[in-house]
């Protein structure tokens, strides 16, 4: 058997018995085959090249000289991503689900700005959103551990959201009060930036978040003393949301480690069912406390 026949046999083996649509799905949506992995790597290279092209176009000194080349490249990238998007819809088992999925919307936004630029000038710069398509590298390089950590982060933020909302409203009340006080203290001073309560609230937000633009500054001793207090409060307040989310992450991470992955697939000693949730201490089917140290009873329905 020649080298060419061996290569054809190796490439065709994953697609034996598959229709063209099914083979296309394996190449585009999966990376478990050589062709699928190669396609995703090529896709990433096109994304990076496209983003570089847009960045170069934003440099007036460069784009003036190479204007035609940059635009032709962008049209070529857009044509490639458009064909790829249509092929994803074609070979997807559930096209509607793909179109309205997170990555499906990102794929659409990756090509839409160029077509909109024919109607609204300047919108083609929004193609930098193609950088979000690099999220597919998680699948290509199988960085599942990062995905799990991402799930943990999202779950922790979701669980901490009520506390963060309450904290946000507390901060809103605080900056409103501080802004009003600073207006009372500084508003009567000539050439003061505290011309209104909203201006005072704006100053309080900028100061408390430690941004400090410096466009509005207190001039009276009392105002400067209050500003110093607001700065000190700002350092402690900024850390609170981070602490709330971190505490939730530590708690759920500890719960996940308290039960090893192999324990999750052990049957419940009461009902015999498996596939318990990560970190669960009670069976989700019968409510019996899970104890992996006890002898497992097999054969129960």
JSON list of N, CA, C and O in Angstrom, two decimals, residues 54-100:
[
{"chain": "A", "resi": 54, "resn": "UNK", "atom": "N", "xyz": [-7.89, 43.98, 11.24]},
{"chain": "A", "resi": 54, "resn": "UNK", "atom": "CA", "xyz": [-8.71, 45.10, 11.71]},
{"chain": "A", "resi": 54, "resn": "UNK", "atom": "C", "xyz": [-7.86, 46.09, 12.50]},
{"chain": "A", "resi": 54, "resn": "UNK", "atom": "O", "xyz": [-8.02, 47.31, 12.39]},
{"chain": "A", "resi": 55, "resn": "UNK", "atom": "N", "xyz": [-6.96, 45.55, 13.34]},
{"chain": "A", "resi": 55, "resn": "UNK", "atom": "CA", "xyz": [-6.08, 46.43, 14.13]},
{"chain": "A", "resi": 55, "resn": "UNK", "atom": "C", "xyz": [-5.18, 47.26, 13.23]},
{"chain": "A", "resi": 55, "resn": "UNK", "atom": "O", "xyz": [-4.97, 48.46, 13.47]},
{"chain": "A", "resi": 56, "resn": "UNK", "atom": "N", "xyz": [-4.63, 46.64, 12.18]},
{"chain": "A", "resi": 56, "resn": "UNK", "atom": "CA", "xyz": [-3.78, 47.37, 11.24]},
{"chain": "A", "resi": 56, "resn": "UNK", "atom": "C", "xyz": [-4.58, 48.43, 10.48]},
{"chain": "A", "resi": 56, "resn": "UNK", "atom": "O", "xyz": [-4.06, 49.51, 10.18]},
{"chain": "A", "resi": 57, "resn": "UNK", "atom": "N", "xyz": [-5.84, 48.12, 10.21]},
{"chain": "A", "resi": 57, "resn": "UNK", "atom": "CA", "xyz": [-6.68, 49.08, 9.49]},
{"chain": "A", "resi": 57, "resn": "UNK", "atom": "C", "xyz": [-6.96, 50.32, 10.33]},
{"chain": "A", "resi": 57, "resn": "UNK", "atom": "O", "xyz": [-7.19, 51.41, 9.80]},
{"chain": "A", "resi": 58, "resn": "UNK", "atom": "N", "xyz": [-6.96, 50.15, 11.67]},
{"chain": "A", "resi": 58, "resn": "UNK", "atom": "CA", "xyz": [-7.22, 51.29, 12.55]},
{"chain": "A", "resi": 58, "resn": "UNK", "atom": "C", "xyz": [-6.01, 52.22, 12.65]},
{"chain": "A", "resi": 58, "resn": "UNK", "atom": "O", "xyz": [-6.12, 53.33, 13.16]},
{"chain": "A", "resi": 59, "resn": "UNK", "atom": "N", "xyz": [-4.83, 51.77, 12.20]},
{"chain": "A", "resi": 59, "resn": "UNK", "atom": "CA", "xyz": [-3.62, 52.62, 12.17]},
{"chain": "A", "resi": 59, "resn": "UNK", "atom": "C", "xyz": [-3.63, 53.43, 10.89]},
{"chain": "A", "resi": 59, "resn": "UNK", "atom": "O", "xyz": [-3.42, 52.90, 9.79]},
{"chain": "A", "resi": 60, "resn": "UNK", "atom": "N", "xyz": [-3.89, 54.71, 11.01]},
{"chain": "A", "resi": 60, "resn": "UNK", "atom": "CA", "xyz": [-4.04, 55.55, 9.82]},
{"chain": "A", "resi": 60, "resn": "UNK", "atom": "C", "xyz": [-2.78, 55.57, 8.96]},
{"chain": "A", "resi": 60, "resn": "UNK", "atom": "O", "xyz": [-2.85, 55.59, 7.72]},
{"chain": "A", "resi": 61, "resn": "UNK", "atom": "N", "xyz": [-1.60, 55.57, 9.60]},
{"chain": "A", "resi": 61, "resn": "UNK", "atom": "CA", "xyz": [-0.35, 55.62, 8.84]},
{"chain": "A", "resi": 61, "resn": "UNK", "atom": "C", "xyz": [-0.16, 54.37, 7.99]},
{"chain": "A", "resi": 61, "resn": "UNK", "atom": "O", "xyz": [0.44, 54.42, 6.90]},
{"chain": "A", "resi": 62, "resn": "UNK", "atom": "N", "xyz": [-0.66, 53.23, 8.48]},
{"chain": "A", "resi": 62, "resn": "UNK", "atom": "CA", "xyz": [-0.52, 51.97, 7.75]},
{"chain": "A", "resi": 62, "resn": "UNK", "atom": "C", "xyz": [-1.66, 51.77, 6.75]},
{"chain": "A", "resi": 62, "resn": "UNK", "atom": "O", "xyz": [-1.45, 51.34, 5.62]},
{"chain": "A", "resi": 63, "resn": "UNK", "atom": "N", "xyz": [-2.89, 52.07, 7.20]},
{"chain": "A", "resi": 63, "resn": "UNK", "atom": "CA", "xyz": [-4.06, 51.81, 6.35]},
{"chain": "A", "resi": 63, "resn": "UNK", "atom": "C", "xyz": [-4.11, 52.72, 5.13]},
{"chain": "A", "resi": 63, "resn": "UNK", "atom": "O", "xyz": [-4.67, 52.36, 4.09]},
{"chain": "A", "resi": 64, "resn": "UNK", "atom": "N", "xyz": [-3.51, 53.91, 5.24]},
{"chain": "A", "resi": 64, "resn": "UNK", "atom": "CA", "xyz": [-3.49, 54.83, 4.10]},
{"chain": "A", "resi": 64, "resn": "UNK", "atom": "C", "xyz": [-2.70, 54.24, 2.93]},
{"chain": "A", "resi": 64, "resn": "UNK", "atom": "O", "xyz": [-3.08, 54.37, 1.76]},
{"chain": "A", "resi": 65, "resn": "UNK", "atom": "N", "xyz": [-1.61, 53.57, 3.26]},
{"chain": "A", "resi": 65, "resn": "UNK", "atom": "CA", "xyz": [-0.74, 52.99, 2.23]},
{"chain": "A", "resi": 65, "resn": "UNK", "atom": "C", "xyz": [-1.31, 51.66, 1.71]},
{"chain": "A", "resi": 65, "resn": "UNK", "atom": "O", "xyz": [-1.27, 51.39, 0.50]},
{"chain": "A", "resi": 66, "resn": "UNK", "atom": "N", "xyz": [-1.83, 50.85, 2.63]},
{"chain": "A", "resi": 66, "resn": "UNK", "atom": "CA", "xyz": [-2.28, 49.50, 2.26]},
{"chain": "A", "resi": 66, "resn": "UNK", "atom": "C", "xyz": [-3.81, 49.36, 2.37]},
{"chain": "A", "resi": 66, "resn": "UNK", "atom": "O", "xyz": [-4.31, 48.32, 2.75]},
{"chain": "A", "resi": 67, "resn": "UNK", "atom": "N", "xyz": [-4.52, 50.43, 2.06]},
{"chain": "A", "resi": 67, "resn": "UNK", "atom": "CA", "xyz": [-5.98, 50.44, 2.22]},
{"chain": "A", "resi": 67, "resn": "UNK", "atom": "C", "xyz": [-6.64, 49.33, 1.41]},
{"chain": "A", "resi": 67, "resn": "UNK", "atom": "O", "xyz": [-7.46, 48.57, 1.93]},
{"chain": "A", "resi": 68, "resn": "UNK", "atom": "N", "xyz": [-6.30, 49.21, 0.13]},
{"chain": "A", "resi": 68, "resn": "UNK", "atom": "CA", "xyz": [-6.94, 48.23, -0.75]},
{"chain": "A", "resi": 68, "resn": "UNK", "atom": "C", "xyz": [-6.64, 46.81, -0.30]},
{"chain": "A", "resi": 68, "resn": "UNK", "atom": "O", "xyz": [-7.53, 45.94, -0.28]},
{"chain": "A", "resi": 69, "resn": "UNK", "atom": "N", "xyz": [-5.39, 46.55, 0.09]},
{"chain": "A", "resi": 69, "resn": "UNK", "atom": "CA", "xyz": [-5.01, 45.21, 0.53]},
{"chain": "A", "resi": 69, "resn": "UNK", "atom": "C", "xyz": [-5.77, 44.81, 1.80]},
{"chain": "A", "resi": 69, "resn": "UNK", "atom": "O", "xyz": [-6.29, 43.68, 1.89]},
{"chain": "A", "resi": 70, "resn": "UNK", "atom": "N", "xyz": [-5.86, 45.71, 2.76]},
{"chain": "A", "resi": 70, "resn": "UNK", "atom": "CA", "xyz": [-6.54, 45.41, 4.01]},
{"chain": "A", "resi": 70, "resn": "UNK", "atom": "C", "xyz": [-8.02, 45.14, 3.78]},
{"chain": "A", "resi": 70, "resn": "UNK", "atom": "O", "xyz": [-8.60, 44.22, 4.38]},
{"chain": "A", "resi": 71, "resn": "UNK", "atom": "N", "xyz": [-8.66, 45.92, 2.92]},
{"chain": "A", "resi": 71, "resn": "UNK", "atom": "CA", "xyz": [-10.08, 45.72, 2.65]},
{"chain": "A", "resi": 71, "resn": "UNK", "atom": "C", "xyz": [-10.32, 44.41, 1.90]},
{"chain": "A", "resi": 71, "resn": "UNK", "atom": "O", "xyz": [-11.29, 43.70, 2.19]},
{"chain": "A", "resi": 72, "resn": "UNK", "atom": "N", "xyz": [-9.47, 44.10, 0.95]},
{"chain": "A", "resi": 72, "resn": "UNK", "atom": "CA", "xyz": [-9.62, 42.83, 0.23]},
{"chain": "A", "resi": 72, "resn": "UNK", "atom": "C", "xyz": [-9.45, 41.64, 1.17]},
{"chain": "A", "resi": 72, "resn": "UNK", "atom": "O", "xyz": [-10.17, 40.64, 1.07]},
{"chain": "A", "resi": 73, "resn": "UNK", "atom": "N", "xyz": [-8.48, 41.74, 2.08]},
{"chain": "A", "resi": 73, "resn": "UNK", "atom": "CA", "xyz": [-8.28, 40.68, 3.07]},
{"chain": "A", "resi": 73, "resn": "UNK", "atom": "C", "xyz": [-9.51, 40.53, 3.96]},
{"chain": "A", "resi": 73, "resn": "UNK", "atom": "O", "xyz": [-9.94, 39.41, 4.25]},
{"chain": "A", "resi": 74, "resn": "UNK", "atom": "N", "xyz": [-10.09, 41.66, 4.37]},
{"chain": "A", "resi": 74, "resn": "UNK", "atom": "CA", "xyz": [-11.26, 41.60, 5.24]},
{"chain": "A", "resi": 74, "resn": "UNK", "atom": "C", "xyz": [-12.44, 40.95, 4.53]},
{"chain": "A", "resi": 74, "resn": "UNK", "atom": "O", "xyz": [-13.18, 40.16, 5.10]},
{"chain": "A", "resi": 75, "resn": "UNK", "atom": "N", "xyz": [-12.63, 41.28, 3.27]},
{"chain": "A", "resi": 75, "resn": "UNK", "atom": "CA", "xyz": [-13.70, 40.65, 2.50]},
{"chain": "A", "resi": 75, "resn": "UNK", "atom": "C", "xyz": [-13.46, 39.15, 2.34]},
{"chain": "A", "resi": 75, "resn": "UNK", "atom": "O", "xyz": [-14.39, 38.35, 2.39]},
{"chain": "A", "resi": 76, "resn": "UNK", "atom": "N", "xyz": [-12.19, 38.76, 2.17]},
{"chain": "A", "resi": 76, "resn": "UNK", "atom": "CA", "xyz": [-11.86, 37.35, 2.08]},
{"chain": "A", "resi": 76, "resn": "UNK", "atom": "C", "xyz": [-12.14, 36.61, 3.38]},
{"chain": "A", "resi": 76, "resn": "UNK", "atom": "O", "xyz": [-12.71, 35.51, 3.38]},
{"chain": "A", "resi": 77, "resn": "UNK", "atom": "N", "xyz": [-11.75, 37.23, 4.52]},
{"chain": "A", "resi": 77, "resn": "UNK", "atom": "CA", "xyz": [-12.02, 36.62, 5.83]},
{"chain": "A", "resi": 77, "resn": "UNK", "atom": "C", "xyz": [-13.53, 36.49, 6.05]},
{"chain": "A", "resi": 77, "resn": "UNK", "atom": "O", "xyz": [-14.02, 35.46, 6.55]},
{"chain": "A", "resi": 78, "resn": "UNK", "atom": "N", "xyz": [-14.27, 37.54, 5.69]},
{"chain": "A", "resi": 78, "resn": "UNK", "atom": "CA", "xyz": [-15.72, 37.52, 5.90]},
{"chain": "A", "resi": 78, "resn": "UNK", "atom": "C", "xyz": [-16.36, 36.43, 5.04]},
{"chain": "A", "resi": 78, "resn": "UNK", "atom": "O", "xyz": [-17.29, 35.75, 5.51]},
{"chain": "A", "resi": 79, "resn": "UNK", "atom": "N", "xyz": [-15.90, 36.26, 3.82]},
{"chain": "A", "resi": 79, "resn": "UNK", "atom": "CA", "xyz": [-16.44, 35.20, 2.96]},
{"chain": "A", "resi": 79, "resn": "UNK", "atom": "C", "xyz": [-16.17, 33.83, 3.58]},
{"chain": "A", "resi": 79, "resn": "UNK", "atom": "O", "xyz": [-17.06, 32.97, 3.59]},
{"chain": "A", "resi": 80, "resn": "UNK", "atom": "N", "xyz": [-14.97, 33.63, 4.10]},
{"chain": "A", "resi": 80, "resn": "UNK", "atom": "CA", "xyz": [-14.62, 32.36, 4.74]},
{"chain": "A", "resi": 80, "resn": "UNK", "atom": "C", "xyz": [-15.52, 32.09, 5.94]},
{"chain": "A", "resi": 80, "resn": "UNK", "atom": "O", "xyz": [-16.09, 30.99, 6.08]},
{"chain": "A", "resi": 81, "resn": "UNK", "atom": "N", "xyz": [-15.69, 33.10, 6.82]},
{"chain": "A", "resi": 81, "resn": "UNK", "atom": "CA", "xyz": [-16.50, 32.91, 8.02]},
{"chain": "A", "resi": 81, "resn": "UNK", "atom": "C", "xyz": [-17.99, 32.76, 7.69]},
{"chain": "A", "resi": 81, "resn": "UNK", "atom": "O", "xyz": [-18.72, 32.08, 8.40]},
{"chain": "A", "resi": 82, "resn": "UNK", "atom": "N", "xyz": [-18.43, 33.40, 6.59]},
{"chain": "A", "resi": 82, "resn": "UNK", "atom": "CA", "xyz": [-19.83, 33.26, 6.18]},
{"chain": "A", "resi": 82, "resn": "UNK", "atom": "C", "xyz": [-20.11, 31.84, 5.71]},
{"chain": "A", "resi": 82, "resn": "UNK", "atom": "O", "xyz": [-21.12, 31.24, 6.09]},
{"chain": "A", "resi": 83, "resn": "UNK", "atom": "N", "xyz": [-19.21, 31.31, 4.87]},
{"chain": "A", "resi": 83, "resn": "UNK", "atom": "CA", "xyz": [-19.37, 29.93, 4.39]},
{"chain": "A", "resi": 83, "resn": "UNK", "atom": "C", "xyz": [-19.33, 28.96, 5.57]},
{"chain": "A", "resi": 83, "resn": "UNK", "atom": "O", "xyz": [-20.13, 28.02, 5.65]},
{"chain": "A", "resi": 84, "resn": "UNK", "atom": "N", "xyz": [-18.40, 29.20, 6.48]},
{"chain": "A", "resi": 84, "resn": "UNK", "atom": "CA", "xyz": [-18.29, 28.33, 7.66]},
{"chain": "A", "resi": 84, "resn": "UNK", "atom": "C", "xyz": [-19.56, 28.36, 8.50]},
{"chain": "A", "resi": 84, "resn": "UNK", "atom": "O", "xyz": [-20.06, 27.34, 8.96]},
{"chain": "A", "resi": 85, "resn": "UNK", "atom": "N", "xyz": [-20.14, 29.57, 8.68]},
{"chain": "A", "resi": 85, "resn": "UNK", "atom": "CA", "xyz": [-21.36, 29.73, 9.46]},
{"chain": "A", "resi": 85, "resn": "UNK", "atom": "C", "xyz": [-22.53, 28.98, 8.80]},
{"chain": "A", "resi": 85, "resn": "UNK", "atom": "O", "xyz": [-23.29, 28.29, 9.47]},
{"chain": "A", "resi": 86, "resn": "UNK", "atom": "N", "xyz": [-22.64, 29.11, 7.48]},
{"chain": "A", "resi": 86, "resn": "UNK", "atom": "CA", "xyz": [-23.72, 28.44, 6.76]},
{"chain": "A", "resi": 86, "resn": "UNK", "atom": "C", "xyz": [-23.55, 26.92, 6.81]},
{"chain": "A", "resi": 86, "resn": "UNK", "atom": "O", "xyz": [-24.53, 26.17, 6.92]},
{"chain": "A", "resi": 87, "resn": "UNK", "atom": "N", "xyz": [-22.30, 26.45, 6.74]},
{"chain": "A", "resi": 87, "resn": "UNK", "atom": "CA", "xyz": [-22.04, 25.00, 6.83]},
{"chain": "A", "resi": 87, "resn": "UNK", "atom": "C", "xyz": [-22.39, 24.48, 8.22]},
{"chain": "A", "resi": 87, "resn": "UNK", "atom": "O", "xyz": [-22.88, 23.35, 8.35]},
{"chain": "A", "resi": 88, "resn": "UNK", "atom": "N", "xyz": [-22.14, 25.27, 9.24]},
{"chain": "A", "resi": 88, "resn": "UNK", "atom": "CA", "xyz": [-22.51, 24.86, 10.61]},
{"chain": "A", "resi": 88, "resn": "UNK", "atom": "C", "xyz": [-24.02, 24.69, 10.72]},
{"chain": "A", "resi": 88, "resn": "UNK", "atom": "O", "xyz": [-24.51, 23.75, 11.36]},
{"chain": "A", "resi": 89, "resn": "UNK", "atom": "N", "xyz": [-24.76, 25.62, 10.12]},
{"chain": "A", "resi": 89, "resn": "UNK", "atom": "CA", "xyz": [-26.22, 25.51, 10.14]},
{"chain": "A", "resi": 89, "resn": "UNK", "atom": "C", "xyz": [-26.67, 24.28, 9.36]},
{"chain": "A", "resi": 89, "resn": "UNK", "atom": "O", "xyz": [-27.57, 23.55, 9.78]},
{"chain": "A", "resi": 90, "resn": "UNK", "atom": "N", "xyz": [-26.03, 24.05, 8.23]},
{"chain": "A", "resi": 90, "resn": "UNK", "atom": "CA", "xyz": [-26.42, 22.94, 7.35]},
{"chain": "A", "resi": 90, "resn": "UNK", "atom": "C", "xyz": [-26.21, 21.58, 8.02]},
{"chain": "A", "resi": 90, "resn": "UNK", "atom": "O", "xyz": [-27.10, 20.72, 7.97]},
{"chain": "A", "resi": 91, "resn": "UNK", "atom": "N", "xyz": [-25.05, 21.38, 8.64]},
{"chain": "A", "resi": 91, "resn": "UNK", "atom": "CA", "xyz": [-24.74, 20.05, 9.17]},
{"chain": "A", "resi": 91, "resn": "UNK", "atom": "C", "xyz": [-25.14, 19.87, 10.63]},
{"chain": "A", "resi": 91, "resn": "UNK", "atom": "O", "xyz": [-25.01, 18.77, 11.17]},
{"chain": "A", "resi": 92, "resn": "UNK", "atom": "N", "xyz": [-25.62, 20.92, 11.27]},
{"chain": "A", "resi": 92, "resn": "UNK", "atom": "CA", "xyz": [-26.03, 20.79, 12.68]},
{"chain": "A", "resi": 92, "resn": "UNK", "atom": "C", "xyz": [-27.28, 19.93, 12.79]},
{"chain": "A", "resi": 92, "resn": "UNK", "atom": "O", "xyz": [-28.23, 20.10, 12.02]},
{"chain": "A", "resi": 93, "resn": "UNK", "atom": "N", "xyz": [-27.34, 18.99, 13.74]},
{"chain": "A", "resi": 93, "resn": "UNK", "atom": "CA", "xyz": [-28.54, 18.17, 13.91]},
{"chain": "A", "resi": 93, "resn": "UNK", "atom": "C", "xyz": [-29.76, 19.01, 14.30]},
{"chain": "A", "resi": 93, "resn": "UNK", "atom": "O", "xyz": [-30.88, 18.65, 13.98]},
{"chain": "A", "resi": 94, "resn": "UNK", "atom": "N", "xyz": [-29.50, 20.11, 14.98]},
{"chain": "A", "resi": 94, "resn": "UNK", "atom": "CA", "xyz": [-30.57, 21.01, 15.40]},
{"chain": "A", "resi": 94, "resn": "UNK", "atom": "C", "xyz": [-30.15, 22.44, 15.04]},
{"chain": "A", "resi": 94, "resn": "UNK", "atom": "O", "xyz": [-29.59, 23.16, 15.88]},
{"chain": "A", "resi": 95, "resn": "UNK", "atom": "N", "xyz": [-30.37, 22.87, 13.81]},
{"chain": "A", "resi": 95, "resn": "UNK", "atom": "CA", "xyz": [-29.91, 24.20, 13.36]},
{"chain": "A", "resi": 95, "resn": "UNK", "atom": "C", "xyz": [-30.41, 25.34, 14.23]},
{"chain": "A", "resi": 95, "resn": "UNK", "atom": "O", "xyz": [-29.66, 26.27, 14.52]},
{"chain": "A", "resi": 96, "resn": "UNK", "atom": "N", "xyz": [-31.67, 25.28, 14.65]},
{"chain": "A", "resi": 96, "resn": "UNK", "atom": "CA", "xyz": [-32.24, 26.37, 15.46]},
{"chain": "A", "resi": 96, "resn": "UNK", "atom": "C", "xyz": [-31.51, 26.49, 16.79]},
{"chain": "A", "resi": 96, "resn": "UNK", "atom": "O", "xyz": [-31.24, 27.60, 17.27]},
{"chain": "A", "resi": 97, "resn": "UNK", "atom": "N", "xyz": [-31.19, 25.34, 17.38]},
{"chain": "A", "resi": 97, "resn": "UNK", "atom": "CA", "xyz": [-30.48, 25.35, 18.66]},
{"chain": "A", "resi": 97, "resn": "UNK", "atom": "C", "xyz": [-29.11, 25.96, 18.50]},
{"chain": "A", "resi": 97, "resn": "UNK", "atom": "O", "xyz": [-28.65, 26.73, 19.35]},
{"chain": "A", "resi": 98, "resn": "UNK", "atom": "N", "xyz": [-28.42, 25.64, 17.40]},
{"chain": "A", "resi": 98, "resn": "UNK", "atom": "CA", "xyz": [-27.10, 26.21, 17.15]},
{"chain": "A", "resi": 98, "resn": "UNK", "atom": "C", "xyz": [-27.19, 27.71, 16.91]},
{"chain": "A", "resi": 98, "resn": "UNK", "atom": "O", "xyz": [-26.39, 28.49, 17.46]},
{"chain": "A", "resi": 99, "resn": "UNK", "atom": "N", "xyz": [-28.14, 28.16, 16.11]},
{"chain": "A", "resi": 99, "resn": "UNK", "atom": "CA", "xyz": [-28.26, 29.58, 15.76]},
{"chain": "A", "resi": 99, "resn": "UNK", "atom": "C", "xyz": [-28.44, 30.44, 17.01]},
{"chain": "A", "resi": 99, "resn": "UNK", "atom": "O", "xyz": [-27.84, 31.51, 17.13]},
{"chain": "A", "resi": 100, "resn": "UNK", "atom": "N", "xyz": [-29.24, 29.96, 17.96]},
{"chain": "A", "resi": 100, "resn": "UNK", "atom": "CA", "xyz": [-29.54, 30.75, 19.15]},
{"chain": "A", "resi": 100, "resn": "UNK", "atom": "C", "xyz": [-28.66, 30.38, 20.35]},
{"chain": "A", "resi": 100, "resn": "UNK", "atom": "O", "xyz": [-28.88, 30.88, 21.45]}
]
